[in-house]
mmCIF file of C-alpha atoms and ligand atoms in Angstrom:
data_model
loop_
_atom_site.group_PDB
_atom_site.id
_atom_site.type_symbol
_atom_site.label_atom_id
_atom_site.label_comp_id
_atom_site.label_asym_id
_atom_site.label_seq_id
_atom_site.Cartn_x
_atom_site.Cartn_y
_atom_site.Cartn_z
ATOM 1 C CA UNK A 12 8.209 4.679 -1.247
ATOM 2 C CA UNK A 13 5.511 3.223 0.965
ATOM 3 C CA UNK A 14 2.160 4.504 -0.304
ATOM 4 C CA UNK A 15 -0.103 5.700 2.514
ATOM 5 C CA UNK A 16 -3.847 5.885 1.838
ATOM 6 C CA UNK A 17 -6.636 6.822 4.197
ATOM 7 C CA UNK A 18 -9.761 4.675 3.866
ATOM 8 C CA UNK A 19 -13.200 4.955 5.402
ATOM 9 C CA UNK A 20 -13.222 2.069 7.903
ATOM 10 C CA UNK A 21 -16.912 1.352 7.361
ATOM 11 C CA UNK A 22 -17.276 2.007 3.629
ATOM 12 C CA UNK A 23 -13.831 1.720 2.086
ATOM 13 C CA UNK A 24 -13.371 3.479 -1.239
ATOM 14 C CA UNK A 25 -13.380 0.860 -4.026
ATOM 15 C CA UNK A 26 -10.560 2.582 -5.957
ATOM 16 C CA UNK A 27 -8.197 2.498 -3.004
ATOM 17 C CA UNK A 28 -9.079 -1.114 -2.239
ATOM 18 C CA UNK A 29 -8.448 -1.997 -5.901
ATOM 19 C CA UNK A 30 -5.034 -0.311 -5.724
ATOM 20 C CA UNK A 31 -4.140 -2.420 -2.664
ATOM 21 C CA UNK A 32 -5.473 -5.607 -4.282
ATOM 22 C CA UNK A 33 -3.326 -5.021 -7.385
ATOM 23 C CA UNK A 34 -0.225 -4.735 -5.223
ATOM 24 C CA UNK A 35 -1.104 -8.010 -3.445
ATOM 25 C CA UNK A 36 -1.747 -9.808 -6.756
ATOM 26 C CA UNK A 37 1.662 -8.872 -8.089
ATOM 27 C CA UNK A 38 3.404 -10.142 -4.933
ATOM 28 C CA UNK A 39 3.667 -6.856 -2.985
ATOM 29 C CA UNK A 40 2.940 -6.147 0.686
ATOM 30 C CA UNK A 41 -0.012 -4.112 1.984
ATOM 31 C CA UNK A 42 -0.701 -3.304 5.645
ATOM 32 C CA UNK A 43 -4.386 -3.060 6.470
ATOM 33 C CA UNK A 44 -6.631 -2.638 9.520
ATOM 34 C CA UNK A 45 -8.505 -5.562 11.032
ATOM 35 C CA UNK A 46 -10.809 -5.614 14.050
ATOM 36 C CA UNK A 47 -7.901 -6.931 16.178
ATOM 37 C CA UNK A 48 -4.653 -5.238 15.082
ATOM 38 C CA UNK A 49 -3.168 -4.083 11.748
ATOM 39 C CA UNK A 50 -1.977 -6.933 9.539
ATOM 40 C CA UNK A 51 0.878 -7.021 7.002
ATOM 41 C CA UNK A 52 -0.673 -8.750 4.008
ATOM 42 C CA UNK A 53 0.874 -10.668 1.153
ATOM 43 C CA UNK A 54 -0.367 -13.314 -1.318
ATOM 44 C CA UNK A 55 -0.748 -16.371 0.915
ATOM 45 C CA UNK A 56 -0.246 -18.779 -1.987
ATOM 46 C CA UNK A 57 2.972 -17.137 -3.159
ATOM 47 C CA UNK A 58 5.975 -18.387 -1.215
ATOM 48 C CA UNK A 59 8.139 -15.473 -2.364
ATOM 49 C CA UNK A 60 5.620 -12.856 -1.236
ATOM 50 C CA UNK A 61 5.476 -14.581 2.150
ATOM 51 C CA UNK A 62 9.263 -14.543 2.444
ATOM 52 C CA UNK A 63 9.016 -10.795 1.872
ATOM 53 C CA UNK A 64 6.737 -10.546 4.911
ATOM 54 C CA UNK A 65 9.336 -12.213 7.162
ATOM 55 C CA UNK A 66 12.034 -9.955 5.754
ATOM 56 C CA UNK A 67 10.085 -6.713 6.269
ATOM 57 C CA UNK A 68 9.236 -7.611 9.878
ATOM 58 C CA UNK A 69 12.555 -9.218 10.754
ATOM 59 C CA UNK A 70 10.515 -12.250 11.800
ATOM 60 C CA UNK A 71 12.077 -15.660 12.542
ATOM 61 C CA UNK A 72 11.162 -18.055 9.717
ATOM 62 C CA UNK A 73 9.884 -20.761 12.095
ATOM 63 C CA UNK A 74 7.000 -18.513 13.212
ATOM 64 C CA UNK A 75 4.107 -19.332 10.859
ATOM 65 C CA UNK A 76 1.628 -16.865 9.353
ATOM 66 C CA UNK A 77 -2.180 -16.746 9.495
ATOM 67 C CA UNK A 78 -4.087 -16.983 6.192
ATOM 68 C CA UNK A 79 -6.996 -14.520 6.028
ATOM 69 C CA UNK A 80 -10.085 -15.259 3.959
ATOM 70 C CA UNK A 81 -13.122 -13.165 3.042
ATOM 71 C CA UNK A 82 -15.675 -15.908 2.480
ATOM 72 C CA UNK A 83 -16.158 -19.438 3.794
ATOM 73 C CA UNK A 84 -15.764 -20.918 0.297
ATOM 74 C CA UNK A 85 -12.097 -19.881 0.390
ATOM 75 C CA UNK A 86 -11.430 -22.285 3.265
ATOM 76 C CA UNK A 87 -11.827 -25.614 1.405
ATOM 77 C CA UNK A 88 -8.918 -25.210 -1.011
ATOM 78 C CA UNK A 89 -6.424 -24.551 1.798
ATOM 79 C CA UNK A 90 -7.486 -27.095 4.456
ATOM 80 C CA UNK A 91 -7.627 -30.909 4.284
ATOM 81 C CA UNK A 92 -10.524 -31.273 6.680
ATOM 82 C CA UNK A 93 -12.962 -29.208 8.708
ATOM 83 C CA UNK A 94 -13.434 -30.851 12.129
ATOM 84 C CA UNK A 95 -16.960 -30.690 13.605
ATOM 85 C CA UNK A 96 -15.853 -28.317 16.364
ATOM 86 C CA UNK A 97 -14.335 -25.984 13.769
ATOM 87 C CA UNK A 98 -17.598 -25.875 11.868
ATOM 88 C CA UNK A 99 -19.478 -24.891 15.031
ATOM 89 C CA UNK A 100 -16.967 -22.193 15.948
ATOM 90 C CA UNK A 101 -16.995 -20.835 12.393
ATOM 91 C CA UNK A 102 -20.772 -20.614 12.454
ATOM 92 C CA UNK A 103 -20.670 -18.820 15.797
ATOM 93 C CA UNK A 104 -17.691 -16.471 15.485
ATOM 94 C CA UNK A 105 -16.728 -15.894 11.835
ATOM 95 C CA UNK A 106 -16.233 -13.307 10.594
ATOM 96 C CA UNK A 107 -14.433 -12.170 13.744
ATOM 97 C CA UNK A 108 -11.361 -12.275 15.989
ATOM 98 C CA UNK A 109 -10.919 -16.067 15.995
ATOM 99 C CA UNK A 110 -8.130 -18.015 14.262
ATOM 100 C CA UNK A 111 -8.322 -21.801 13.868
ATOM 101 C CA UNK A 112 -5.611 -24.354 13.100
ATOM 102 C CA UNK A 113 -6.410 -26.870 10.329
ATOM 103 C CA UNK A 114 -4.482 -29.606 8.510
ATOM 104 C CA UNK A 115 -3.199 -27.834 5.380
ATOM 105 C CA UNK A 116 -3.369 -28.756 1.697
ATOM 106 C CA UNK A 117 -0.399 -28.727 -0.664
ATOM 107 C CA UNK A 118 -1.221 -25.352 -2.196
ATOM 108 C CA UNK A 119 -0.236 -23.630 1.073
ATOM 109 C CA UNK A 120 3.474 -22.803 0.785
ATOM 110 C CA UNK A 121 5.949 -23.924 3.447
ATOM 111 C CA UNK A 122 6.938 -20.319 4.051
ATOM 112 C CA UNK A 123 3.404 -19.676 5.384
ATOM 113 C CA UNK A 124 3.428 -22.550 7.846
ATOM 114 C CA UNK A 125 7.096 -22.656 8.766
ATOM 115 C CA UNK A 126 7.163 -26.238 7.542
ATOM 116 C CA UNK A 127 4.236 -27.408 9.755
ATOM 117 C CA UNK A 128 1.520 -29.550 8.165
ATOM 118 C CA UNK A 129 -1.155 -27.341 9.709
ATOM 119 C CA UNK A 130 -2.278 -23.856 8.722
ATOM 120 C CA UNK A 131 -3.859 -21.071 10.784
ATOM 121 C CA UNK A 132 -6.932 -19.459 9.164
ATOM 122 C CA UNK A 133 -8.962 -16.391 10.097
ATOM 123 C CA UNK A 134 -11.956 -14.647 8.534
ATOM 124 C CA UNK A 135 -11.728 -11.052 9.774
ATOM 125 C CA UNK A 136 -14.816 -8.864 10.177
ATOM 126 C CA UNK A 137 -13.254 -5.460 9.474
ATOM 127 C CA UNK A 138 -14.824 -3.992 6.309
ATOM 128 C CA UNK A 139 -11.436 -2.866 4.940
ATOM 129 C CA UNK A 140 -9.860 -6.291 5.498
ATOM 130 C CA UNK A 141 -12.843 -8.039 3.941
ATOM 131 C CA UNK A 142 -12.956 -5.750 0.909
ATOM 132 C CA UNK A 143 -9.208 -6.019 0.305
ATOM 133 C CA UNK A 144 -9.087 -9.822 0.525
ATOM 134 C CA UNK A 145 -12.149 -10.125 -1.668
ATOM 135 C CA UNK A 146 -10.752 -7.771 -4.291
ATOM 136 C CA UNK A 147 -7.437 -9.638 -4.354
ATOM 137 C CA UNK A 148 -9.322 -12.941 -4.734
ATOM 138 C CA UNK A 149 -6.615 -14.727 -2.725
ATOM 139 C CA UNK A 150 -6.054 -15.970 0.802
ATOM 140 C CA UNK A 151 -3.911 -13.246 2.375
ATOM 141 C CA UNK A 152 -1.077 -14.164 4.727
ATOM 142 C CA UNK A 153 -0.986 -11.482 7.416
ATOM 143 C CA UNK A 154 0.970 -11.385 10.632
ATOM 144 C CA UNK A 155 0.608 -8.317 12.819
ATOM 145 C CA UNK A 156 2.178 -5.365 10.957
ATOM 146 C CA UNK A 157 4.852 -4.524 13.555
ATOM 147 C CA UNK A 158 8.597 -5.000 13.476
ATOM 148 C CA UNK A 159 9.205 -8.400 15.077
ATOM 149 C CA UNK A 160 9.346 -8.106 18.881
ATOM 150 C CA UNK A 161 7.476 -4.788 19.093
ATOM 151 C CA UNK A 162 3.899 -4.383 20.320
ATOM 152 C CA UNK A 163 1.345 -5.116 17.581
ATOM 153 C CA UNK A 164 0.109 -1.999 15.760
ATOM 154 C CA UNK A 165 -3.367 -0.711 16.522
ATOM 155 C CA UNK A 166 -2.971 2.461 14.407
ATOM 156 C CA UNK A 167 -1.609 3.078 10.883
ATOM 157 C CA UNK A 168 0.964 5.411 12.471
ATOM 158 C CA UNK A 169 2.384 2.459 14.453
ATOM 159 C CA UNK A 170 2.793 0.510 11.200
ATOM 160 C CA UNK A 171 4.498 3.453 9.514
ATOM 161 C CA UNK A 172 6.854 3.877 12.478
ATOM 162 C CA UNK A 173 8.001 0.242 12.228
ATOM 163 C CA UNK A 174 7.772 -0.544 8.495
ATOM 164 C CA UNK A 175 7.870 2.670 6.448
ATOM 165 C CA UNK A 176 10.033 2.121 3.373
ATOM 166 C CA UNK A 177 9.950 -1.663 3.771
ATOM 167 C CA UNK A 178 6.452 -2.375 2.423
ATOM 168 C CA UNK A 179 4.450 -1.171 -0.580
ATOM 169 C CA UNK A 180 1.332 0.300 0.985
ATOM 170 C CA UNK A 181 -0.414 1.137 4.265
ATOM 171 C CA UNK A 182 -4.198 1.460 4.341
ATOM 172 C CA UNK A 183 -5.115 3.787 7.211
ATOM 173 C CA UNK A 184 -8.552 2.837 8.487
ATOM 174 C CA UNK A 185 -8.232 4.350 11.957
ATOM 175 C CA UNK A 186 -7.917 2.553 15.284
ATOM 176 C CA UNK A 187 -8.271 -1.237 15.504
ATOM 177 C CA UNK A 188 -11.317 -1.988 17.622
ATOM 178 C CA UNK A 189 -10.109 -4.877 19.835
ATOM 179 C CA UNK A 190 -6.471 -3.935 20.027
ATOM 180 C CA UNK A 191 -5.206 -7.447 20.885
ATOM 181 C CA UNK A 192 -4.549 -10.196 18.350
ATOM 182 C CA UNK A 193 -7.164 -12.842 17.608
ATOM 183 C CA UNK A 194 -7.771 -15.877 19.785
ATOM 184 C CA UNK A 195 -6.024 -18.920 18.282
ATOM 185 C CA UNK A 196 -7.707 -22.262 18.870
ATOM 186 C CA UNK A 197 -6.452 -25.666 17.773
ATOM 187 C CA UNK A 198 -9.511 -27.582 16.605
ATOM 188 C CA UNK A 199 -7.549 -30.621 15.465
ATOM 189 C CA UNK A 200 -7.436 -31.871 19.084
ATOM 190 C CA UNK A 201 -10.299 -32.876 21.403
ATOM 191 C CA UNK A 202 -11.145 -30.896 23.431
ATOM 192 C CA UNK A 203 -10.159 -27.824 21.398
ATOM 193 C CA UNK A 204 -7.208 -25.940 22.894
ATOM 194 C CA UNK A 205 -6.611 -22.189 23.036
ATOM 195 C CA UNK A 206 -3.043 -21.491 21.918
ATOM 196 C CA UNK A 207 -3.297 -17.691 22.204
ATOM 197 C CA UNK A 208 -5.996 -15.972 24.296
ATOM 198 C CA UNK A 209 -7.927 -13.115 22.661
ATOM 199 C CA UNK A 210 -11.319 -11.483 22.362
ATOM 200 C CA UNK A 211 -13.153 -14.791 21.903
ATOM 201 C CA UNK A 212 -12.728 -16.421 25.313
ATOM 202 C CA UNK A 213 -12.962 -20.024 26.481
ATOM 203 C CA UNK A 214 -16.223 -19.109 28.224
ATOM 204 C CA UNK A 215 -17.656 -17.810 24.932
ATOM 205 C CA UNK A 216 -16.709 -20.933 22.956
ATOM 206 C CA UNK A 217 -17.797 -23.601 25.445
ATOM 207 C CA UNK A 218 -21.560 -23.278 24.851
ATOM 208 C CA UNK A 219 -20.915 -24.292 21.225
ATOM 209 C CA UNK A 220 -18.301 -27.035 21.523
ATOM 210 C CA UNK A 221 -18.222 -28.169 25.153
ATOM 211 C CA UNK A 222 -15.000 -28.081 27.110
ATOM 212 C CA UNK A 223 -12.187 -25.904 25.766
ATOM 213 C CA UNK A 224 -8.717 -26.075 27.314
ATOM 214 C CA UNK A 225 -5.973 -23.456 27.431
ATOM 215 C CA UNK A 226 -2.363 -24.269 26.513
ATOM 216 C CA UNK A 227 -0.725 -24.222 29.966
ATOM 217 C CA UNK A 228 2.437 -22.760 28.471
ATOM 218 C CA UNK A 229 0.890 -19.400 27.609
ATOM 219 C CA UNK A 230 1.255 -17.800 31.021
ATOM 220 C CA UNK A 231 4.721 -19.087 31.753
ATOM 221 C CA UNK A 232 8.185 -18.218 30.692
ATOM 222 C CA UNK A 233 9.125 -20.500 27.778
ATOM 223 C CA UNK A 234 11.317 -23.233 29.217
ATOM 224 C CA UNK A 235 12.519 -26.747 28.671
ATOM 225 C CA UNK A 236 9.615 -29.198 28.594
ATOM 226 C CA UNK A 237 6.916 -26.530 28.449
ATOM 227 C CA UNK A 238 6.802 -25.236 24.911
ATOM 228 C CA UNK A 239 3.817 -23.274 23.695
ATOM 229 C CA UNK A 240 2.054 -25.039 20.825
ATOM 230 C CA UNK A 241 1.810 -21.862 18.723
ATOM 231 C CA UNK A 242 5.430 -21.380 17.649
ATOM 232 C CA UNK A 243 5.199 -17.585 17.875
ATOM 233 C CA UNK A 244 4.175 -17.658 21.528
ATOM 234 C CA UNK A 245 7.671 -18.603 22.643
ATOM 235 C CA UNK A 246 9.224 -15.331 21.506
ATOM 236 C CA UNK A 247 9.589 -12.260 23.668
ATOM 237 C CA UNK A 248 7.115 -9.884 22.251
ATOM 238 C CA UNK A 249 5.338 -6.651 22.791
ATOM 239 C CA UNK A 250 8.433 -5.220 24.347
ATOM 240 C CA UNK A 251 8.972 -1.529 24.657
ATOM 241 C CA UNK A 252 12.568 -0.368 24.990
ATOM 242 C CA UNK A 253 12.031 0.135 28.733
ATOM 243 C CA UNK A 254 12.475 -2.592 31.338
ATOM 244 C CA UNK A 255 8.922 -3.592 32.267
ATOM 245 C CA UNK A 256 7.978 -5.091 35.648
ATOM 246 C CA UNK A 257 4.547 -6.334 36.724
ATOM 247 C CA UNK A 258 3.642 -5.442 40.289
ATOM 248 C CA UNK A 259 1.049 -7.530 42.112
ATOM 249 C CA UNK A 260 -0.308 -8.077 45.619
ATOM 250 C CA UNK A 261 -1.552 -5.737 48.324
ATOM 251 C CA UNK A 262 -0.341 -2.152 48.293
ATOM 252 C CA UNK A 263 0.720 -2.040 44.635
ATOM 253 C CA UNK A 264 0.608 1.729 44.526
ATOM 254 C CA UNK A 265 2.815 2.229 47.605
ATOM 255 C CA UNK A 266 5.267 -0.346 46.267
ATOM 256 C CA UNK A 267 5.461 1.290 42.860
ATOM 257 C CA UNK A 268 5.928 4.751 44.375
ATOM 258 C CA UNK A 269 8.744 3.455 46.582
ATOM 259 C CA UNK A 270 10.443 1.825 43.576
ATOM 260 C CA UNK A 271 9.911 5.006 41.564
ATOM 261 C CA UNK A 272 11.758 7.070 44.171
ATOM 262 C CA UNK A 273 14.715 4.662 44.039
ATOM 263 C CA UNK A 274 14.854 4.643 40.256
ATOM 264 C CA UNK A 275 14.562 8.410 40.030
ATOM 265 C CA UNK A 276 17.430 8.779 42.503
ATOM 266 C CA UNK A 277 19.444 6.601 40.130
ATOM 267 C CA UNK A 278 18.651 9.000 37.285
ATOM 268 C CA UNK A 279 16.100 6.786 35.544
ATOM 269 C CA UNK A 280 12.960 7.980 33.810
ATOM 270 C CA UNK A 281 10.088 5.979 35.289
ATOM 271 C CA UNK A 282 6.743 5.097 33.719
ATOM 272 C CA UNK A 283 3.693 3.539 35.340
ATOM 273 C CA UNK A 284 1.041 1.595 33.455
ATOM 274 C CA UNK A 285 -2.005 2.527 35.513
ATOM 275 C CA UNK A 286 -5.781 2.536 35.281
ATOM 276 C CA UNK A 287 -8.387 5.286 35.464
ATOM 277 C CA UNK A 288 -9.014 4.307 39.067
ATOM 278 C CA UNK A 289 -5.378 4.486 40.165
ATOM 279 C CA UNK A 290 -3.575 6.958 37.912
ATOM 280 C CA UNK A 291 -3.780 9.974 40.232
ATOM 281 C CA UNK A 292 -1.987 8.187 43.058
ATOM 282 C CA UNK A 293 1.398 7.706 41.351
ATOM 283 C CA UNK A 294 4.504 9.861 41.651
ATOM 284 C CA UNK A 295 6.303 8.713 38.475
ATOM 285 C CA UNK A 296 7.177 11.132 35.644
ATOM 286 C CA UNK A 297 5.060 9.257 33.143
ATOM 287 C CA UNK A 298 1.752 7.796 34.284
ATOM 288 C CA UNK A 299 -0.368 6.332 31.483
ATOM 289 C CA UNK A 300 -3.833 4.889 31.979
ATOM 290 C CA UNK A 301 -4.918 1.893 29.910
ATOM 291 C CA UNK A 302 -8.560 2.499 30.845
ATOM 292 C CA UNK A 303 -10.912 1.455 33.580
ATOM 293 C CA UNK A 304 -10.535 -1.783 35.521
ATOM 294 C CA UNK A 305 -14.303 -2.093 35.165
ATOM 295 C CA UNK A 306 -13.901 -2.284 31.389
ATOM 296 C CA UNK A 307 -11.280 -4.830 30.362
ATOM 297 C CA UNK A 308 -12.221 -4.468 26.696
ATOM 298 C CA UNK A 309 -11.054 -0.877 26.925
ATOM 299 C CA UNK A 310 -7.832 -1.993 28.632
ATOM 300 C CA UNK A 311 -7.183 -4.514 25.843
ATOM 301 C CA UNK A 312 -7.869 -1.915 23.157
ATOM 302 C CA UNK A 313 -5.393 0.566 24.693
ATOM 303 C CA UNK A 314 -2.619 -1.759 25.859
ATOM 304 C CA UNK A 315 -0.309 -1.758 22.823
ATOM 305 C CA UNK A 316 -0.791 1.954 22.177
ATOM 306 C CA UNK A 317 0.256 2.683 25.758
ATOM 307 C CA UNK A 318 3.284 0.345 25.582
ATOM 308 C CA UNK A 319 4.412 2.149 22.445
ATOM 309 C CA UNK A 320 3.899 5.515 24.124
ATOM 310 C CA UNK A 321 6.337 4.626 26.924
ATOM 311 C CA UNK A 322 8.964 4.186 24.201
ATOM 312 C CA UNK A 323 8.033 7.456 22.588
ATOM 313 C CA UNK A 324 8.385 9.233 25.956
ATOM 314 C CA UNK A 325 11.690 7.423 26.538
ATOM 315 C CA UNK A 326 10.853 5.677 29.791
ATOM 316 C CA UNK A 327 13.745 3.583 31.129
ATOM 317 C CA UNK A 328 11.680 1.544 33.573
ATOM 318 C CA UNK A 329 7.954 0.795 33.479
ATOM 319 C CA UNK A 330 5.966 -0.605 36.405
ATOM 320 C CA UNK A 331 2.649 -2.098 35.390
ATOM 321 C CA UNK A 332 -0.437 -3.035 37.353
ATOM 322 C CA UNK A 333 -1.813 -6.539 36.777
ATOM 323 C CA UNK A 334 -5.243 -7.767 35.703
ATOM 324 C CA UNK A 335 -7.331 -10.861 36.426
ATOM 325 C CA UNK A 336 -6.176 -14.093 34.793
ATOM 326 C CA UNK A 337 -9.605 -15.055 33.563
ATOM 327 C CA UNK A 338 -12.090 -13.976 30.908
ATOM 328 C CA UNK A 339 -10.815 -10.998 28.913
ATOM 329 C CA UNK A 340 -8.064 -10.487 31.478
ATOM 330 C CA UNK A 341 -6.251 -13.604 30.241
ATOM 331 C CA UNK A 342 -5.410 -12.073 26.852
ATOM 332 C CA UNK A 343 -4.258 -8.852 28.521
ATOM 333 C CA UNK A 344 -2.063 -10.666 31.051
ATOM 334 C CA UNK A 345 -0.583 -12.939 28.377
ATOM 335 C CA UNK A 346 0.653 -9.869 26.438
ATOM 336 C CA UNK A 347 1.716 -7.964 29.560
ATOM 337 C CA UNK A 348 3.741 -10.883 30.917
ATOM 338 C CA UNK A 349 5.567 -11.181 27.629
ATOM 339 C CA UNK A 350 6.295 -7.470 27.511
ATOM 340 C CA UNK A 351 7.754 -7.773 31.026
ATOM 341 C CA UNK A 352 9.771 -10.886 30.217
ATOM 342 C CA UNK A 353 7.680 -12.607 32.951
ATOM 343 C CA UNK A 354 9.185 -10.456 35.717
ATOM 344 C CA UNK A 355 6.917 -9.908 38.709
ATOM 345 C CA UNK A 356 7.486 -7.803 41.792
ATOM 346 C CA UNK A 357 5.479 -8.866 44.845
ATOM 347 C CA UNK A 358 3.893 -5.976 46.724
ATOM 348 C CA UNK A 359 2.521 -8.221 49.463
ATOM 349 C CA UNK A 360 3.390 -7.161 52.978
ATOM 350 C CA UNK A 361 4.564 -3.715 51.901
ATOM 351 C CA UNK A 362 3.585 -0.675 53.943
ATOM 352 C CA UNK A 363 0.587 1.121 52.497
HETATM 353 O O1 LIG B 23 -5.436 -10.854 15.115
HETATM 354 C C1 LIG B 23 -4.597 -11.478 14.477
HETATM 355 O O2 LIG B 23 -4.521 -12.722 14.486
HETATM 356 C C2 LIG B 23 -3.604 -10.652 13.634
HETATM 357 C C3 LIG B 23 -4.387 -9.989 12.512
HETATM 358 C C4 LIG B 23 -3.502 -9.265 11.531
HETATM 359 O O3 LIG B 23 -5.228 -10.914 11.883
HETATM 360 N N1 LIG B 23 -2.555 -11.478 13.139
HETATM 361 C C5 LIG B 23 -1.586 -11.965 13.948
HETATM 362 O O4 LIG B 23 -0.610 -12.703 13.319
HETATM 363 O O5 LIG B 23 -1.551 -11.770 15.154
HETATM 364 P P1 LIG B 23 0.798 -13.054 13.951
HETATM 365 O O6 LIG B 23 1.588 -13.594 12.845
HETATM 366 O O7 LIG B 23 1.348 -11.879 14.650
HETATM 367 O O8 LIG B 23 0.517 -14.217 14.936
HETATM 368 C C6 LIG B 23 0.252 -15.517 14.439
HETATM 369 C C7 LIG B 23 0.379 -16.536 15.512
HETATM 370 C C8 LIG B 23 1.801 -16.838 15.888
HETATM 371 O O9 LIG B 23 1.918 -16.962 17.308
HETATM 372 C C9 LIG B 23 2.021 -18.180 15.206
HETATM 373 O O10 LIG B 23 2.998 -18.948 15.835
HETATM 374 C C10 LIG B 23 0.653 -18.801 15.292
HETATM 375 O O11 LIG B 23 -0.208 -17.738 15.023
HETATM 376 N N2 LIG B 23 0.445 -19.837 14.262
HETATM 377 C C11 LIG B 23 0.400 -19.660 12.922
HETATM 378 N N3 LIG B 23 0.247 -20.821 12.278
HETATM 379 C C12 LIG B 23 0.176 -21.771 13.225
HETATM 380 C C13 LIG B 23 0.029 -23.204 13.207
HETATM 381 N N4 LIG B 23 -0.090 -23.875 12.060
HETATM 382 N N5 LIG B 23 0.003 -23.867 14.391
HETATM 383 C C14 LIG B 23 0.113 -23.183 15.565
HETATM 384 N N6 LIG B 23 0.262 -21.826 15.645
HETATM 385 C C15 LIG B 23 0.306 -21.152 14.494
HETATM 386 MG MG1 LIG B 24 2.480 -10.722 15.816
#
């Protein structure tokens, strides 16, 4: 009962967009591609439609949604103020993979914000997302279109796997370009603070607004006294069925191969999350490359697809290489650490 429609990602067919917009206007749910990941859209001003989003995903109700707009004029009615830094970041990066936190107005339902008095807003650049939001004429609440806890979907097939039968429509516009969710920045504080790292990095924002900080909680296991400011960042996420471990230090490959031999002896199916440079050196049954270390954008774009593939191939244990903690690597490592439940294995001192 979920309608699946293919759309041209660059020039979406107006009839198909209109069909999706009608569903949104009457309170239904439509999954659509964005430049980051697929979103599960509902009328962002309709509390009941938003409750339907939580239900379809199995999402905890204290994890607020992002409102998506298709023109700057749609921002005013939903936010109480536009801080100077927000204006500069909007001018520089919208439309695009940047979400900002604003004080909300009363027309934004509590089910969108999980009771917070702030609202997250994003103006996506994907032509299908833009056309759909514009045709609906509404701000569209859209979390990533995965079942809660699973890696975000970067293909319509991922959405169908998780949500088929639970939502009204899926617009298939091909692969999401960035493959990791948008950067979230809180512009209500000075200096602005990154709550979730993404394609728009601290280094990219600083020329426009001066210093930008990063929520120190994002690279650590959620714990007492160190709570991430974005409520959703505290949940385990992006988890394949397999047990994932991150392996770092000298001699990662030798360490992983030694662990693989042990696991195999115990009857486990082992996967390795490798790179183009390293993939030929592993002995595991399933070796999947996320791309070249020289091209972290490629790694980010492939990460969730590869995590899902380990599930599909029924890996029991996955050992993953690590990436740098700065620039684009920060967003990759944030997702990888969550998928591994923050478990690291140190390869330092191991025989090569
Ligand atoms: O790239 C993206 O942002 C995708 C696409 C579909 O646009 N959407 C997405 O939404 O990743 P979602 O729901 O999976 O993640 C939203 C994140 C959560 O971590 C949530 O806690 C945080 O945004 N968030 C939402 N409203 C917030 C608020 N008022 N204050 C702080 N964090 C907020
Ligand atoms: Mg999500």
